[in-house]
Coordinates of C-alpha atoms and ligand atoms in Angstrom, one line a residue:
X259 CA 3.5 -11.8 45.6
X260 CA 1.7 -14.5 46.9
X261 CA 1.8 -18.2 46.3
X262 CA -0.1 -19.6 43.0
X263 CA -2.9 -21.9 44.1
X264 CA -5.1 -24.3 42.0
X265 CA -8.1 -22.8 40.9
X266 CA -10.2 -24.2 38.0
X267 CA -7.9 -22.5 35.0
X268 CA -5.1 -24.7 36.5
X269 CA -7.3 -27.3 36.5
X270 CA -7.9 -26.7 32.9
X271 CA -4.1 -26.5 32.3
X272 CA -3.7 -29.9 33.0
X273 CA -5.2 -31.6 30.6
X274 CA -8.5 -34.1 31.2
X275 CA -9.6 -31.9 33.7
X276 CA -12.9 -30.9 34.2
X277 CA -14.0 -27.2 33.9
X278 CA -14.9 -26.6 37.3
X279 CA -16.3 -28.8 40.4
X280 CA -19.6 -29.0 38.4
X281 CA -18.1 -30.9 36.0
X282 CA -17.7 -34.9 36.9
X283 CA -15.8 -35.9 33.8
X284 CA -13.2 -33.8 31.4
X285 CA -14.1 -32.7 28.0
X286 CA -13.3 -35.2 25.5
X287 CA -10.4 -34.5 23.0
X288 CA -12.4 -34.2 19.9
X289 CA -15.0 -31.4 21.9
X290 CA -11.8 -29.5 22.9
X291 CA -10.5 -29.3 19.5
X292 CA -14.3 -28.2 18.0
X293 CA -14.6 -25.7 20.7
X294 CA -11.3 -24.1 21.0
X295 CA -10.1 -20.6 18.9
X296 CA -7.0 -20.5 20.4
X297 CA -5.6 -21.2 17.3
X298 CA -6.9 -18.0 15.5
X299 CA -8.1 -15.9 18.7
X300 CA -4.5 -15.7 19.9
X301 CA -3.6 -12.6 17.4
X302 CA -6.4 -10.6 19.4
X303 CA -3.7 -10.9 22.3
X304 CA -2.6 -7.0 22.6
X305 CA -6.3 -6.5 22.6
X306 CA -6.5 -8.7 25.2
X307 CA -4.3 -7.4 27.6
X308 CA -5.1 -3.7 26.9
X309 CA -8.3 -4.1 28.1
X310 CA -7.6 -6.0 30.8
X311 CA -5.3 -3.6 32.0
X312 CA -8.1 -0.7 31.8
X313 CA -10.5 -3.2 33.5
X314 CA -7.5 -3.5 36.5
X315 CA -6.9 0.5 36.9
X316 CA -10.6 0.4 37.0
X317 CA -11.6 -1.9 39.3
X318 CA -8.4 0.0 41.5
X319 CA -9.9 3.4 41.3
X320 CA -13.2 1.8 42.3
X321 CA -11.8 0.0 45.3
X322 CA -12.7 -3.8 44.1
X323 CA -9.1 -5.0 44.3
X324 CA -6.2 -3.1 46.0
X325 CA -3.5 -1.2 44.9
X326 CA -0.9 -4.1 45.2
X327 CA -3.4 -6.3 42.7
X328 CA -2.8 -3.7 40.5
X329 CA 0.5 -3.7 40.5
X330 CA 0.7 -7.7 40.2
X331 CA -1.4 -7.6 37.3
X332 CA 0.4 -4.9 35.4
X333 CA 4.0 -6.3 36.3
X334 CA 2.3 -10.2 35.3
X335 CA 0.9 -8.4 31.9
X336 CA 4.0 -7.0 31.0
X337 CA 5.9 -10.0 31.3
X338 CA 2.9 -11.9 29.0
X339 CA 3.3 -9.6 26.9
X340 CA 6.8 -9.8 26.2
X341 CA 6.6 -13.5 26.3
X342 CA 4.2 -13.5 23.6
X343 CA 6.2 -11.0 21.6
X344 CA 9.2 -13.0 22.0
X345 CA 7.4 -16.1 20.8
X346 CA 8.3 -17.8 24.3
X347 CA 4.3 -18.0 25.4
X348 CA 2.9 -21.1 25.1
X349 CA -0.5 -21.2 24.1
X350 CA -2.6 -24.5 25.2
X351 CA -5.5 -25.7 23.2
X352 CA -6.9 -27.2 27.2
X353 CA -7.2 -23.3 28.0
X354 CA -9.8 -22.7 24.5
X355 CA -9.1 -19.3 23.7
X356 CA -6.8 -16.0 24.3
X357 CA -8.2 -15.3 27.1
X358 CA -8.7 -17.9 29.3
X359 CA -4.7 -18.6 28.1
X360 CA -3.6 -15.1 29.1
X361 CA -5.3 -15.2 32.4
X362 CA -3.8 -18.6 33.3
X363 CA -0.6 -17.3 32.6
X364 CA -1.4 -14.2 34.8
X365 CA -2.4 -16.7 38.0
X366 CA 0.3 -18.5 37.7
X367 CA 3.2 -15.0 37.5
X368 CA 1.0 -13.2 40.1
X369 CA -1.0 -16.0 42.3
X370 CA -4.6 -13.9 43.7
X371 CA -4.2 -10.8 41.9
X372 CA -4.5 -12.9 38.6
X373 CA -8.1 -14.5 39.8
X374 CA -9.1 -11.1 40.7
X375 CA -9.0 -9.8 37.5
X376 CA -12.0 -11.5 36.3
X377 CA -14.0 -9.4 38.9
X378 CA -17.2 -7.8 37.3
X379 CA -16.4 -9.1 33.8
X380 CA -17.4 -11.9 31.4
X381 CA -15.7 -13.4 28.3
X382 CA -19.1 -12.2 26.6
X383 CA -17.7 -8.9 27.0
X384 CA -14.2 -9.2 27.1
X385 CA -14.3 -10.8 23.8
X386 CA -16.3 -8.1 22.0
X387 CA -14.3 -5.4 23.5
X388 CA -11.1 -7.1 21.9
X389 CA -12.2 -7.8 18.9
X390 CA -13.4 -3.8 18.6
X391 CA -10.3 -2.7 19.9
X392 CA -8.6 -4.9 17.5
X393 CA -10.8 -3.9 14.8
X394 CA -10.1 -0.1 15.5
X395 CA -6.3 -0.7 14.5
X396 CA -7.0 -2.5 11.5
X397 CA -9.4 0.0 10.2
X398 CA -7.1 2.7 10.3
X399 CA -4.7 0.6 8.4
X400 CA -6.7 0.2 6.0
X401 CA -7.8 3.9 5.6
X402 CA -4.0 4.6 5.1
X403 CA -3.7 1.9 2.3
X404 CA -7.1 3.2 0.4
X405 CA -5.5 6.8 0.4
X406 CA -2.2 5.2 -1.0
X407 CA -4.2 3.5 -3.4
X408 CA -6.5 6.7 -4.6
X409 CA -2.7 8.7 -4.4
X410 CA -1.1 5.9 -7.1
X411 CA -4.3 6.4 -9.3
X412 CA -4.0 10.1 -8.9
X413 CA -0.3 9.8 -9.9
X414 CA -0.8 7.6 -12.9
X415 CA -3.8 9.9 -14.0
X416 CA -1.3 13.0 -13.9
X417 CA 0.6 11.9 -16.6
X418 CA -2.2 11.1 -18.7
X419 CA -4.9 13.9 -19.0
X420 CA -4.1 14.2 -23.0
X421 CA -4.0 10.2 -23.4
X422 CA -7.3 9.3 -25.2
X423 CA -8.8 5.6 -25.0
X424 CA -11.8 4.4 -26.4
X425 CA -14.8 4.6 -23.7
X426 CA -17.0 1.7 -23.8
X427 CA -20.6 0.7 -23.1
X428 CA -21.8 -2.5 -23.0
X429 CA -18.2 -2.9 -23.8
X430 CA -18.5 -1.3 -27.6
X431 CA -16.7 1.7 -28.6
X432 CA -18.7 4.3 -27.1
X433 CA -16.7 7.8 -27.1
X434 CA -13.4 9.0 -26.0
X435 CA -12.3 9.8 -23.0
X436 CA -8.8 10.4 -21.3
X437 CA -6.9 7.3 -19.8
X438 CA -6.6 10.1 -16.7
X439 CA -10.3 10.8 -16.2
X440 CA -11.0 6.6 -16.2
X441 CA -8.6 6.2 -13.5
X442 CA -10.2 8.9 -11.9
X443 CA -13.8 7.4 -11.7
X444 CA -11.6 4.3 -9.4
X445 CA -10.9 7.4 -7.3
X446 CA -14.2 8.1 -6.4
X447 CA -14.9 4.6 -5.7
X448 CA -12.4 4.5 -3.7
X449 CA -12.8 7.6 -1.7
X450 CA -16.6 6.5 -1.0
X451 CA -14.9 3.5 0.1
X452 CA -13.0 5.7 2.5
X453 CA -15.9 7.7 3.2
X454 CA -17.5 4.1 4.9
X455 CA -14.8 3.4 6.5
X456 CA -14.6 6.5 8.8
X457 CA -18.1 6.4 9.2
X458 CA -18.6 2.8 10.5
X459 CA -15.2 3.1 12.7
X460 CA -17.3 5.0 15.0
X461 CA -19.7 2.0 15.8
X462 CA -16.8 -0.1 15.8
X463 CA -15.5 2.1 18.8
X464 CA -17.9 1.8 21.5
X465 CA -17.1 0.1 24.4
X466 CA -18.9 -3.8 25.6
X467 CA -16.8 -3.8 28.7
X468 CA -18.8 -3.8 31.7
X469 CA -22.0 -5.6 30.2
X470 CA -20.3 -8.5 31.7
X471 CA -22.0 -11.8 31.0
X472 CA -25.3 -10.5 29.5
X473 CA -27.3 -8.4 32.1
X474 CA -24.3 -5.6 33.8
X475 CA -23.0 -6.5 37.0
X476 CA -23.6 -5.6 40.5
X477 CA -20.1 -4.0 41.0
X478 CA -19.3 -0.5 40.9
X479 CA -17.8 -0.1 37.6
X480 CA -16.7 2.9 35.9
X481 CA -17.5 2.4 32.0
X482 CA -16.6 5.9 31.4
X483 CA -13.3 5.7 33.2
X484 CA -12.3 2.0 30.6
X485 CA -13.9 3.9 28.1
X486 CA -11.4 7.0 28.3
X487 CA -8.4 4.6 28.8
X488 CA -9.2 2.7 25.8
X489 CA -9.8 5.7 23.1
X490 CA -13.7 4.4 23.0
X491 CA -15.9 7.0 21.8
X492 CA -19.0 5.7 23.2
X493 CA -19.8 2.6 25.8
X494 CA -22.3 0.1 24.7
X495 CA -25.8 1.2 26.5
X496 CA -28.0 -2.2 26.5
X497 CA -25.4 -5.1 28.0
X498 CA -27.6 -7.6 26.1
X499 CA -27.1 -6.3 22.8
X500 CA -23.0 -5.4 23.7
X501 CA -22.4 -8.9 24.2
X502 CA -24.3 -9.9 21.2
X503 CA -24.3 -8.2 18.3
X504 CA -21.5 -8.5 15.6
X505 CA -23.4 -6.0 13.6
X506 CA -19.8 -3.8 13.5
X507 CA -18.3 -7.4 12.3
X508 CA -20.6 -7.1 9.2
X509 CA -20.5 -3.6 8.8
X510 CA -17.1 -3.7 8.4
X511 CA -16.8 -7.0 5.8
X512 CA -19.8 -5.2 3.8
X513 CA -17.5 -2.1 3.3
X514 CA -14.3 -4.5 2.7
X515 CA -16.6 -6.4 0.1
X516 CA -17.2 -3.1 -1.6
X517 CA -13.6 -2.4 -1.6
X518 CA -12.8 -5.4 -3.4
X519 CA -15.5 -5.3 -6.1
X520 CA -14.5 -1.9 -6.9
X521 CA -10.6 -3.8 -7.1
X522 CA -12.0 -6.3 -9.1
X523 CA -13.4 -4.1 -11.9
X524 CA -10.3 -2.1 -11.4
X525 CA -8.4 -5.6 -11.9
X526 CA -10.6 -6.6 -14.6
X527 CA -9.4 -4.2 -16.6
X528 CA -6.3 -4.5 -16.2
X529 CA -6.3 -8.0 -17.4
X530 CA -8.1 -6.9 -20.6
X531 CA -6.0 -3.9 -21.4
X532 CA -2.9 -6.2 -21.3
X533 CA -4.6 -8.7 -23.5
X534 CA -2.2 -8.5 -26.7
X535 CA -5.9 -7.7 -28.1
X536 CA -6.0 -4.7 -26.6
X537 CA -2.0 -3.8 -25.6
X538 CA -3.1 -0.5 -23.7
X539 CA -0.8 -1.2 -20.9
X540 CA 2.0 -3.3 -19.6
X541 CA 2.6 -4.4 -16.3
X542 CA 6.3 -4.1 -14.9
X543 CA 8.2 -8.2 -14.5
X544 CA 7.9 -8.0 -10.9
X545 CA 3.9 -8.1 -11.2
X546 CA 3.8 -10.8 -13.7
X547 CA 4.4 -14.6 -14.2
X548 CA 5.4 -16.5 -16.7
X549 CA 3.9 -20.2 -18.2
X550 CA 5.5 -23.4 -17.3
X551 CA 4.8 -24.5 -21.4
X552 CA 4.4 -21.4 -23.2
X553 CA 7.3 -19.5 -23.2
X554 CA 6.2 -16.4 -24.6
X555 CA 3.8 -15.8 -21.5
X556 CA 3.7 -13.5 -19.1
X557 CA 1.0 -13.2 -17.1
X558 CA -1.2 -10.7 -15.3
X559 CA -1.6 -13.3 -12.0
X560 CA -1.6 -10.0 -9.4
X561 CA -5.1 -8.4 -11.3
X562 CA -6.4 -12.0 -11.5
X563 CA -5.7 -12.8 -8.2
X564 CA -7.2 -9.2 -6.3
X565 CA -10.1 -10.4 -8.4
X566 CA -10.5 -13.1 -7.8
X567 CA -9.9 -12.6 -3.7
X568 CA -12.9 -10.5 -4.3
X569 CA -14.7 -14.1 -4.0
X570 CA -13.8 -14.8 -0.4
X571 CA -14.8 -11.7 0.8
X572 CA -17.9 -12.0 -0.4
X573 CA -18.1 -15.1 1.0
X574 CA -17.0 -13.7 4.6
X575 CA -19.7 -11.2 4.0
X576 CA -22.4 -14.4 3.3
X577 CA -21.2 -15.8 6.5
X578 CA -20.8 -13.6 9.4
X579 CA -24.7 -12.0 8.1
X580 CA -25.9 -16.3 8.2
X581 CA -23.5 -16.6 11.5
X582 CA -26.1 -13.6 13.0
X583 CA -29.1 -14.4 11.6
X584 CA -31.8 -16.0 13.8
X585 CA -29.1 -16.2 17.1
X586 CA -31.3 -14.9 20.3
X587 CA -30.4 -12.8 22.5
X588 CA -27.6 -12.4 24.1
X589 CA -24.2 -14.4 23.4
X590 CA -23.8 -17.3 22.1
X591 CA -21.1 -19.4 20.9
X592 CA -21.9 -19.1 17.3
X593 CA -20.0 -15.7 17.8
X594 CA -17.0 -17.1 18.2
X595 CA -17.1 -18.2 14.2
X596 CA -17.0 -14.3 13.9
X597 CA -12.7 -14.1 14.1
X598 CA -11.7 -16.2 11.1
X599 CA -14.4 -14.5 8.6
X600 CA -12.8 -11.2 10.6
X601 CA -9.5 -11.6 10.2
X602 CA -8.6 -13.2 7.0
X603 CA -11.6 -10.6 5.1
X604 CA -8.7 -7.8 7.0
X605 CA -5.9 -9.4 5.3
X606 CA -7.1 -9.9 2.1
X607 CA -8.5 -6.0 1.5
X608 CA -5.3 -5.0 3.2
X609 CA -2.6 -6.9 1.2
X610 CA -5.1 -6.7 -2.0
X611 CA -5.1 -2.7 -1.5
X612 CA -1.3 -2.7 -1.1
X613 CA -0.2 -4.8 -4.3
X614 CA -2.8 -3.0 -6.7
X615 CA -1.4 0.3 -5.5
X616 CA 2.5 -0.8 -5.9
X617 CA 1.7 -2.6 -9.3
X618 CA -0.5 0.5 -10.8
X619 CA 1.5 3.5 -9.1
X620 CA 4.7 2.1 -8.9
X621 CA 7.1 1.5 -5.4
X622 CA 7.8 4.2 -3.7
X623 CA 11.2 5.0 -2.5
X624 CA 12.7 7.1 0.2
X625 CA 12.4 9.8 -1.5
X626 CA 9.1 9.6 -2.7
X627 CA 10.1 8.5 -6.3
X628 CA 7.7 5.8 -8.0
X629 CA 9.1 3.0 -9.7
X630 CA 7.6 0.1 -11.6
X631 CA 4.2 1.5 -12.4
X632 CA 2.3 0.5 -15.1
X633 CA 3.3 1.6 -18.7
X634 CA 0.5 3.0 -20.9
X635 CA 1.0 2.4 -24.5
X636 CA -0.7 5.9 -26.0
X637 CA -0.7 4.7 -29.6
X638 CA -2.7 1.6 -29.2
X639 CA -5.3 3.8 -27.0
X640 CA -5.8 6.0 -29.7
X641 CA -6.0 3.7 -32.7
X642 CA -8.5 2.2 -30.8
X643 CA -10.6 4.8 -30.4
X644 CA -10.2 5.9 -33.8
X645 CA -11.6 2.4 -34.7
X646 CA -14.6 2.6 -33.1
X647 CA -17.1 5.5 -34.5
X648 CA -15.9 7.2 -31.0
X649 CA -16.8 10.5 -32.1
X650 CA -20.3 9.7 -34.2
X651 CA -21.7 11.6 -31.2
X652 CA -20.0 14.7 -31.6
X653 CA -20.7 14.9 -35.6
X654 CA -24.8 14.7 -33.9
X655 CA -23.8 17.4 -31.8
X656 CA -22.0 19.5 -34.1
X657 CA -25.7 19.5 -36.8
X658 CA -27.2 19.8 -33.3
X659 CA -25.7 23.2 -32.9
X660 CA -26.1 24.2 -36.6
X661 CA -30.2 23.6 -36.0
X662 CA -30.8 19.5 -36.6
X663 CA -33.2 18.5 -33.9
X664 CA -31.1 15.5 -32.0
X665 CA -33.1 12.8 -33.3
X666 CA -32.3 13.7 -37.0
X667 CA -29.3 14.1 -36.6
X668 CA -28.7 11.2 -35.0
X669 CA -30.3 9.4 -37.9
X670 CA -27.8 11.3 -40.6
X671 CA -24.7 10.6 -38.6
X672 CA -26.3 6.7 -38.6
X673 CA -26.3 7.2 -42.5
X674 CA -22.7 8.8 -42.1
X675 CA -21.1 5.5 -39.8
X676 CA -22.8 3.1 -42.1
X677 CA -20.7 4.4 -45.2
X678 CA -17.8 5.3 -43.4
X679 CA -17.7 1.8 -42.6
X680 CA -18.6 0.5 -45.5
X681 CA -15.7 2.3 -46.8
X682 CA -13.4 1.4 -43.8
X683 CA -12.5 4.4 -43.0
X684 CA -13.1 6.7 -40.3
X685 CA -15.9 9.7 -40.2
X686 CA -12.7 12.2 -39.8
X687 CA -11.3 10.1 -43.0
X688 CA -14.5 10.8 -45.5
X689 CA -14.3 14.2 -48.1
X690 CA -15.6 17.0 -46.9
X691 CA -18.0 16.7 -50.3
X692 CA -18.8 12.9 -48.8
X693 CA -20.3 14.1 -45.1
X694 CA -22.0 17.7 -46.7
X695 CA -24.0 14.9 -48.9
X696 CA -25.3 13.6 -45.5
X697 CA -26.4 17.1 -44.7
X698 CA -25.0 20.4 -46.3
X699 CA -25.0 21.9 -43.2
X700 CA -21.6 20.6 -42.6
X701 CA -18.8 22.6 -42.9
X702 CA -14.4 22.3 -42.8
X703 CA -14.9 23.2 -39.3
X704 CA -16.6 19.8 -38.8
X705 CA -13.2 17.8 -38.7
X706 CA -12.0 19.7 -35.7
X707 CA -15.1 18.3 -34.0
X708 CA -14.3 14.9 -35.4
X709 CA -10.9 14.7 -34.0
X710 CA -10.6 12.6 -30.6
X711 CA -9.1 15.7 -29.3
X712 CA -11.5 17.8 -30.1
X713 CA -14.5 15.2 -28.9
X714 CA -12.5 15.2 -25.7
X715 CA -12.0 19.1 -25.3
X716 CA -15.7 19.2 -25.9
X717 CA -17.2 17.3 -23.0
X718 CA -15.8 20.7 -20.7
X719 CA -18.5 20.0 -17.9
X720 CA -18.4 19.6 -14.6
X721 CA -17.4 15.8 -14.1
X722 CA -16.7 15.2 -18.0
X723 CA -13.3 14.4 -20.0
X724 CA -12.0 16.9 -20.7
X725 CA -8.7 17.9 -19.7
X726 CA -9.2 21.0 -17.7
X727 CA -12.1 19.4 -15.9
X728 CA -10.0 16.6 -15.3
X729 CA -7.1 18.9 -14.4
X730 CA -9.5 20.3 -11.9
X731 CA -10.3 17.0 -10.2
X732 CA -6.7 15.8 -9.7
X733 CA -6.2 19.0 -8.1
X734 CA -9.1 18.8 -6.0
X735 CA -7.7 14.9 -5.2
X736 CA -4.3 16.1 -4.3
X737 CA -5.7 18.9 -2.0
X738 CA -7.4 15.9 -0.5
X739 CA -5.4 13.3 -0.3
X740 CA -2.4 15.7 0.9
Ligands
LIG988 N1 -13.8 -17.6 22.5 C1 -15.1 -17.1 22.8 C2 -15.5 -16.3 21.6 O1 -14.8 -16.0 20.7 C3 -15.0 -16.1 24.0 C4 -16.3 -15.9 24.7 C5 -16.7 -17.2 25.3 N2 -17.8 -17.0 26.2 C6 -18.5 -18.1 26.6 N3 -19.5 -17.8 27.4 N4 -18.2 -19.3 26.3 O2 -16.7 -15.9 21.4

C-alpha cells in the first residue's frame, strides 16, 4: 500500500480549505451547510460503494488502473463498509455528500488506488446510478408490502362473502353489496398499483454510469460489463440526459402518490365505519388511542394518519415535478433536492402499506395465523342496508322482467319508497295487497327479490356482488397473490 498523500479531498477534510488550487479562499460555513446532503445522502452509502466497486473491476478489466488498485480499493471498501455498518464512520459535513465522504475515507486506507477510482467518472453520474440502484431495492420492498396488503384484504374478504352492507353513492344508500366484494374493489386498486410498480422498475434500472460528467468520457469503459455487475437491465444511451433527468424519481412518487390515495379512501372508510354512527367495524386496542379528556374515546389515529400521510406525498410529487421543471440540460444542482422528497415519499408508502395491512388483516405469526384484524359487526351492516331503500332497484327489476318498461317501473317503485317511508317501514315490510296496488303484476315471489340476500344473489355478473362471483375473484386473487 502506498503512502496517503494530500490531494484536494484532504484538503477538504480539513476544514476552511479551499476546493482545489483554483480556489483562493474556503467556502464559508453558512455555504457549506446550504450545499451539503451529507446529512440525508449518507443512507445511499451501499449504493455508493456497489457501484464503485463495479466501476473498479471495470476500469481493471479495461487496463486503466492495475490489478493491485483493485485490490486496494476492494480491501479499503470493505473496511468502509463495515465502519459505516458498525456506526464507527465519521461522516464530515467539509466533505458535502456520500460520496466525496466515502472516497476520502478510501485515499486515506488505500493512498493512490483511492484517487484512482474517480477515473472516467463524475458525481453527475455516480449520483444517479446510486440513487437508481438504491431505488431498485426499495421498489421491490414495496411490491412485497402491496401484495401483503392485497393478501390481508383478500383474507378479511374470505370471511365475509355473505356479509351485506349498504352500498352508497354520493354517500346515500344505494344497494347492497357484500362487505367481501368492497374490500375487493381495494384489491384492484391495489394490484394496478402493483402493476406500476413493476412496470416503472424497469426505467428505474438502467444504468447512468459512464456518462461521466455530461458528455461520456474518453476512456475505454465497458458500460455493459457495470451494467451486468450491477443487475441493470439497460445503460442509459444519451450521457446528457443520464446525468439529468429524475424523470424515474417522479415516476416513482407519482405511483407512491396513487398508492396512498387509494390508502386514504381505504382509511377514510375506516374512520367512518367505526364512527358509533355507523359501528360497522372495530379496530383491535393496539391500533387505537385514547383522549387525554374524554374517557370514553378511542380513536381511529392509524386510518387518520395513512390519510392524512397521503398529504406529503402529494406534496413530494408537487416538488420533485417543480424541482425538474425548466432545469437545462444536463446536471445541475437542483438535483440534489431530489433525495429528501425520495426518501421520506419511500418511507411513508412503505410503513403506511405495512400498518394498514397489520391493522385490517391482522399480525401474522410464525405460523401464518392472523391476529388483531379488524372485527366486522354483521348486524349493524345489515340494518343499515335495510334502512336505506337498498333493494328499490331490484323491485324495478323484478316488474322489469314481468314486462314494465324500466322507466315505469322505476316510477311505481318511486310511488312504492315514498309510502313505505311514509309508513316507516321497509319495501319487504309492506302487504303483499299494499305493493300489488302499485302494480298487480306483483306477486309473493316479489319478497324473495326484496330480501338483501336475494338483491345480492341477483347481481351474478361478471364483476358484481354476488357471492359466487365474488367467490370467483378471491380465488382468482389467491391464485395470484400465491
Ligand atoms: N450531492 C450531489 C447530488 O446529490 C452529487 C452530485 C454533485 N455533482 C456536482 N457536480 N456538484 O446531486
Amino acid at each position: 500500500m502506498s503512502t496517503p498523500s494530500l490531494d484536494h479531498l484532504d484538503q477538504l477534510d480539513k476544514k476552511s480549505q479551499a476546493w482545489s488550487a483554483l480556489f483562493s479562499e474556503p467556502m464559508s460555513e453558512l455555504v457549506k451547510r446550504y450545499t451539503s446532503s451529507v446529512t440525508f445522502d449518507k443512507r445511499l452509502w451501499r449504493a455508493d460503494i456497489a457501484g464503485s466497486l463495479a466501476h473498479a473491476d471495470m476500469l481493471a478489466a479495461q487496463g486503466i488502473i492495475g490489478p493491485q488498485d483493485l485490490a486496494d480499493i476492494q480491501r479499503g471498501m470493505a473496511q468502509i463498509h463495515s465502519e459505516i455498518q458498525g456506526g464507527t464512520f465519521e461522516w464530515k459535513l467539509d466533505l458535502e455528500d456520500v460520496h466525496l465522504n466515502i472516497e476520502a475515507r478510501l485515499t486515506t486506507l488505500v493512498g493512490d488506488a483511492g484517487k484512482r477510482l474517480h477515473t472516467g467518472r463524475s458525481r453527475n453520474d455516480q449520483v444517479a446510478t446510486d440513487v437508481r440502484l438504491w431505488l431498485r431495492d426499495e421498489i421491490d420492498a414495496t411490491a412485497a408490502l402491496l401484495d401483503d396488503m392485497q393478501r390481508a384484504l383478500v383474507f378479511v374478504a374470505a370471511q365475509h362473502v355473505e356479509v351485506i352492507l349498504p352500498g352508497f353513492t354520493h354517500l346515500q344508500v344505494a344497494q347492497p353489496v357484500s362487505f367481501a366484494h368492497h374490500l375487493l374493489a381495494y384489491v384492484e386498486m391495489f394490484s394496478r398499483d402493483a402493476e406500476r410498480l413493476t412496470d416503472l422498475r424497469k426505467r428505474v434500472n438502467r444504468l447512468p454510469l459512464g456518462a461521466a460528467a455530461l458528455a461520456g468520457t474518453s476512456y475505454p469503459l465497458d458500460r455493459e460489463r457495470v451494467a451486468r455487475t450491477l443487475g441493470f437491465e439497460g445503460i442509459c444511451q444519451n450521457s446528457l440526459d443520464a446525468v439529468s433527468d429524475r424523470d424515474f424519481a417522479i415516476e416513482f412518487t407519482s405511483f407512491a402518490t396513487l398508492v396512498m390515495v387509494h390508502v386514504s379512501r381505504l382509511a377514510e372508510e375506516i374512520v367512518v365505519w367505526m364512527s358509533q354512527n355507523f359501528g360497522f367495524i372495530n379496530l383491535s386496542d393496539r391500533y387505537c388511542t385514547g383522549s387525554s379528556i374524554m374517557p370514553q374515546k378511542r380513536n381511529p389515529d392509524v386510518a387518520e394518519l395513512a390519510r392524512g400521510k397521503s398529504g406529503r406525498v402529494v406534496g413530494h410529487l408537487m416538488g420533485l415535478i417543480t424541482l425538474m421543471k425548466g432545469q437545462p440540460l444536463a446536471y445541475n444542482k437542483d438535483n440534489q433536492e431530489d433525495k429528501e422528497p425520495l426518501f421520506d415519499t419511500v418511507d411513508t408508502v412503505k410503513d403506511t402499506l405495512r400498518i394498514m395491512a397489520e391493522m385490517i388483516g391482522g399480525e401474522i405469526a410464525a405460523d401464518g395465523s392472523r391476529t388483531g384484524g379488524l372485527t366486522v359487526k354483521k348486524e349493524a351492516m345489515e340494518r343499515a342496508a335495510l334502512r336505506g331503500y337498498a333493494t328499490a332497484t331490484d323491485l324495478a327489476d323484478y316488474l322489469v322482467k314481468k314486462g314494465l318498461p324500466f322507466r315505469d317501473a322505476h316510477e311505481v317503485v318511486a310511488h312504492a319508497v315514498k309510502t313505505a317511508i311514509a309508513l316507516g317501514q321497509d319495501l319487504s315490510e309492506l302487504p303483499l295487497a299494499t305493493l300489488q296496488g302499485f302494480d298487480a303484476r306483483i306477486g309473493a315471489d316479489v319478497f324473495e327479490v326484496l330480501s338483501l340476500t336475494g338483491s345480492l344473489n341477483a347481481r351474478n355478473v361478471l364483476g358484481g356482488t354476488a357471492p359466487v362471483q365474488v367467490r370467483a375473484q378471491i380465488e382468482r386473487h389467491r391464485a395470484r397473490l400465491g
